[in-house]
Each structure stands twice: as C-alpha cells, then as structure tokens.
Short mmCIF file of C-alpha atoms in Angstrom, two decimals:
data_model
loop_
_atom_site.label_atom_id
_atom_site.label_comp_id
_atom_site.label_asym_id
_atom_site.label_seq_id
_atom_site.Cartn_x
_atom_site.Cartn_y
_atom_site.Cartn_z
CA MET A 1 341.53 76.03 176.44
CA ALA A 2 342.00 76.95 180.09
CA LEU A 3 341.16 80.47 181.17
CA ILE A 4 343.75 82.23 183.31
CA ASP A 5 342.31 85.22 185.17
CA LEU A 6 345.33 87.13 186.44
CA SER A 7 343.27 89.82 188.18
CA LYS A 8 341.39 87.24 190.28
CA LYS A 9 344.33 84.79 190.34
CA GLU A 10 342.15 81.96 189.05
CA ILE A 11 342.76 79.08 186.63
CA HIS A 12 339.69 77.56 184.96
CA CYS A 13 340.18 74.09 183.44
CA LYS A 14 337.80 72.00 181.35
CA ILE A 15 337.72 68.23 181.83
CA VAL A 16 335.47 66.10 179.62
CA TYR A 17 334.20 62.62 180.49
CA TYR A 18 334.01 60.80 177.13
CA GLY A 19 332.86 57.29 176.23
CA PRO A 20 330.11 55.21 174.62
CA GLY A 21 326.45 55.51 175.57
CA ARG A 22 325.43 54.22 179.01
CA CYS A 23 329.03 53.64 180.12
CA GLY A 24 328.53 55.72 183.29
CA LYS A 25 329.76 59.24 182.50
CA THR A 26 326.78 60.99 184.08
CA THR A 27 326.86 58.53 187.00
CA ASN A 28 330.42 59.71 187.76
CA LEU A 29 329.38 63.36 187.85
CA LEU A 30 326.30 62.68 189.93
CA TYR A 31 328.35 60.79 192.52
CA ILE A 32 330.90 63.62 192.67
CA TYR A 33 328.15 66.22 192.94
CA ASN A 34 326.42 64.43 195.81
CA ALA A 35 329.67 63.84 197.69
CA MET A 36 331.15 67.37 197.47
CA SER A 37 330.37 70.11 199.98
CA GLU A 38 328.21 73.04 198.92
CA LYS A 39 331.07 75.54 199.08
CA THR A 40 333.28 73.56 196.68
CA LYS A 41 330.72 72.93 193.95
CA GLY A 42 328.49 74.95 191.70
CA LYS A 43 325.10 74.08 190.32
CA MET A 44 325.06 70.94 188.19
CA LEU A 45 323.42 71.44 184.84
CA THR A 46 321.93 68.39 183.15
CA ILE A 47 319.87 68.16 180.00
CA GLU A 48 318.22 64.79 179.64
CA THR A 49 315.98 63.06 177.16
CA LYS A 50 312.82 61.26 178.23
CA GLY A 51 314.89 58.10 178.55
CA GLU A 52 317.13 59.85 181.12
CA ARG A 53 320.11 59.80 178.80
CA THR A 54 322.27 62.85 178.37
CA LEU A 55 321.02 64.97 175.48
CA PHE A 56 323.75 67.60 175.24
CA PHE A 57 326.09 67.56 178.23
CA ASP A 58 326.28 67.61 182.00
CA LEU A 59 328.26 70.41 183.60
CA LEU A 60 329.61 70.43 187.14
CA PRO A 61 331.87 73.30 188.33
CA LEU A 62 334.26 72.49 191.22
CA THR A 63 336.82 74.45 193.23
CA LEU A 64 339.94 72.43 194.04
CA GLY A 65 342.21 74.64 196.15
CA LYS A 66 345.29 76.58 195.03
CA ILE A 67 348.46 76.09 193.01
CA GLY A 68 351.14 78.75 192.76
CA GLY A 69 348.81 81.23 194.48
CA PHE A 70 346.05 80.65 191.91
CA ASP A 71 342.60 79.28 192.77
CA ILE A 72 341.89 76.17 190.70
CA ARG A 73 338.40 75.95 189.25
CA ILE A 74 337.47 72.89 187.22
CA GLN A 75 334.48 72.37 185.01
CA LEU A 76 333.50 68.74 184.47
CA TYR A 77 331.56 67.96 181.31
CA THR A 78 330.07 64.79 179.90
CA VAL A 79 329.11 64.12 176.30
CA PRO A 80 326.02 62.27 175.04
CA GLY A 81 327.04 58.75 174.10
CA GLN A 82 324.40 57.94 171.53
CA ALA A 83 325.71 57.51 167.98
CA LEU A 84 323.57 60.26 166.49
CA TYR A 85 325.19 62.94 168.68
CA GLU A 86 328.71 62.82 167.24
CA ALA A 87 328.60 66.50 166.24
CA THR A 88 327.61 67.41 169.81
CA ARG A 89 330.46 65.36 171.26
CA LYS A 90 332.91 67.17 169.03
CA LEU A 91 331.48 70.54 170.08
CA VAL A 92 331.78 69.74 173.79
CA LEU A 93 335.46 68.85 173.25
CA LYS A 94 336.24 72.36 172.07
CA GLY A 95 338.69 73.95 174.53
CA VAL A 96 339.19 70.73 176.51
CA ASP A 97 342.18 70.58 178.89
CA GLY A 98 341.86 66.99 180.15
CA ILE A 99 339.87 63.85 179.35
CA VAL A 100 338.51 60.88 181.27
CA PHE A 101 337.63 58.08 178.87
CA VAL A 102 335.00 55.90 180.57
CA ALA A 103 334.92 52.35 179.17
CA ASP A 104 332.05 49.93 179.75
CA SER A 105 333.08 46.53 181.17
CA LEU A 106 330.08 44.75 179.67
CA ARG A 107 331.16 42.21 177.02
CA VAL A 108 328.44 43.41 174.63
CA ARG A 109 329.95 46.91 174.74
CA GLN A 110 333.50 45.90 173.79
CA MET A 111 333.29 47.16 170.21
CA LYS A 112 331.50 50.35 171.29
CA ASN A 113 334.43 51.17 173.60
CA LYS A 114 336.91 50.86 170.76
CA GLU A 115 334.74 52.83 168.35
CA SER A 116 334.28 55.61 170.88
CA LEU A 117 338.02 55.90 171.54
CA GLU A 118 338.73 56.06 167.79
CA GLU A 119 336.10 58.75 167.42
CA LEU A 120 337.67 60.71 170.27
CA LYS A 121 341.03 60.58 168.49
CA ARG A 122 339.45 61.87 165.27
CA ASN A 123 337.59 64.68 166.99
CA LEU A 124 340.69 65.83 168.89
CA THR A 125 342.72 65.83 165.69
CA GLU A 126 340.29 68.31 164.19
CA TYR A 127 341.13 70.68 167.07
CA GLY A 128 344.86 70.12 166.57
CA LEU A 129 345.07 67.95 169.70
CA SER A 130 346.39 64.44 170.30
CA LEU A 131 345.53 61.75 172.83
CA ASN A 132 349.27 61.29 173.31
CA LYS A 133 349.72 64.87 174.51
CA ILE A 134 346.54 65.96 176.27
CA PRO A 135 346.06 64.76 179.89
CA LEU A 136 344.10 61.50 179.74
CA VAL A 137 342.93 58.90 182.24
CA LEU A 138 340.97 55.73 181.51
CA GLN A 139 338.24 54.44 183.78
CA TYR A 140 337.02 50.85 183.42
CA ASN A 141 333.51 51.17 184.82
CA LYS A 142 330.97 48.57 186.01
CA ARG A 143 333.62 46.30 187.55
CA ASP A 144 331.01 45.39 190.20
CA LEU A 145 329.36 43.24 187.52
CA VAL A 146 332.40 40.98 187.14
CA SER A 147 331.12 38.66 189.86
CA SER A 148 327.62 38.58 188.36
CA PRO A 149 326.38 36.21 185.61
CA VAL A 150 326.54 39.10 183.12
CA PRO A 151 329.46 38.57 180.66
CA THR A 152 332.18 41.18 181.23
CA ILE A 153 335.54 42.09 179.71
CA SER A 154 338.70 41.33 181.65
CA ILE A 155 341.11 44.07 182.68
CA GLU A 156 343.75 42.55 180.41
CA GLU A 157 341.40 42.76 177.43
CA LEU A 158 340.43 46.35 178.24
CA ASP A 159 344.12 47.26 178.49
CA ARG A 160 344.82 45.57 175.17
CA ASP A 161 341.85 47.18 173.44
CA LEU A 162 342.24 50.70 174.78
CA ASN A 163 345.51 51.35 176.55
CA ASN A 164 348.15 49.37 174.67
CA ASP A 165 349.40 52.35 172.71
CA LEU A 166 348.51 55.07 175.19
CA GLY A 167 349.98 53.67 178.41
CA VAL A 168 348.04 56.14 180.58
CA PRO A 169 346.76 55.60 184.14
CA ARG A 170 343.58 53.54 184.32
CA PHE A 171 341.22 52.91 187.19
CA GLU A 172 338.77 50.14 187.88
CA ALA A 173 335.44 51.60 188.95
CA ALA A 174 331.85 50.97 189.91
CA ALA A 175 330.65 54.55 189.57
CA ILE A 176 327.16 53.78 190.78
CA LYS A 177 328.71 52.81 194.14
CA GLY A 178 331.38 55.51 194.06
CA ILE A 179 334.22 53.01 193.69
CA GLY A 180 337.08 54.52 191.70
CA VAL A 181 335.23 57.79 191.05
CA PHE A 182 337.40 60.09 193.14
CA GLU A 183 340.59 58.21 192.31
CA THR A 184 339.87 58.95 188.65
CA LEU A 185 338.98 62.59 189.33
CA LYS A 186 342.06 63.16 191.49
CA GLU A 187 344.44 61.82 188.85
CA ILE A 188 342.94 63.70 185.89
CA SER A 189 342.71 66.92 187.93
CA LYS A 190 346.36 66.66 188.97
CA ARG A 191 347.50 66.02 185.39
CA THR A 192 345.26 68.70 183.89
CA VAL A 193 346.22 71.45 186.33
CA ARG A 194 349.91 70.70 185.86
CA TYR A 195 349.47 70.67 182.05
CA VAL A 196 347.64 74.01 182.10
CA ALA A 197 350.03 75.63 184.55
CA LYS A 198 353.06 74.48 182.58
CA LYS A 199 351.57 75.57 179.28
CA ASN A 200 350.98 79.02 180.71
CA MET A 201 354.40 79.09 182.37
CA LEU A 202 353.00 79.33 185.89
CA ILE A 203 355.33 76.49 186.91
CA SER A 204 358.57 75.19 185.40
#
C-alpha cells in the first residue's frame, strides 16, 4: 500500500516487476538504474545467488517529480523467478501498488509465462487484490531474438496467452538493449500514481 506523508508532501508507491525466471526483470531495473541521474535514484539493492539470479528481490528507489504538490517517490522491486521461491514472490507483492508482468518471448518459455501469470493472480487474491483492478502493464521481452534462429513466440500468441482477458497496455522490449524499458516504466508509473492519488482522494 502506498505511503502518503502529508508532513513532507510525499507519495511513496511500490511497483513490482513479476514474471518467470530469466525473463529479464532484473535486466529492466539495471538498465533504468544505469540510465537515471544520481539525484533521481537511490541505491540499488540486489541479492544474488552464485548463478547471478535474483535470490530475494532487487530494489530501486526513484524520484519522479510532483503531482498535486506532492513529490512522487517510486520503489521498483523484482521477484525471484525460480519455482522454489513462490513464498518469497508472494511476500514481495505485499503492499504492491502497480505491476509490470515481464513475459519471455522464447518459445520454450511459453508455458512458464502462463504459469507465472496464473500464480500472480492467486497471490494477489490472497491480499484481496485483482489483476483487473490493480495497475498492470505487460512487457514482452527479448523481442531482439525474433530475427535470430532461436524459436520465439509471436506477439499475437503472447496477446492470446496473456492479455486476452486483461486488455492492458503491453510493450515489446529488448531490455538488455534498453528497448521498451522506459516506455514500460512510464506507463506503469503514470497508472500507479493516478491509482494511488485517486484512492487517497488527492485527485478526483
């Protein structure tokens, strides 16, 4: 849940990047971290395993200007994608205000994308939240591999698998090259801040 600090006139929002293992969640945050100026970002916290996969979460605090006289501060989190960390993923979702679901375009990951989205729905339900109500953006990552010999999933298939019922904005991305990273962040930030401000009656 967002924190509204009336004395400092600050709104703190929590956005979680969710998705299957190795889909590119941490890559998104690293690209954002390296591209932002020092005065708009905090220290990025990452806990990795020996295999350089996220163990618990990545955390990146950002300052994104003002709305209604309030400073907007956003904390970006990732979750570990490996199957054995489901309890951790659920824990990181606690208090979430907006979600980026990062889908992997590799053909071999098609089922993992669907399983991860179903798990996200289940975990949100346990917090009394719904994918149909919370701000959500989809990112179809690794689109740079479409022209390679590696089998990939088409946009139409990704839409059918993941976005048919949701109908939310989705972005094609190659996070490792920065393509689509800020477009995704801009859209989820806009939706999340508006959701939080409206919920707390800061805007009509």
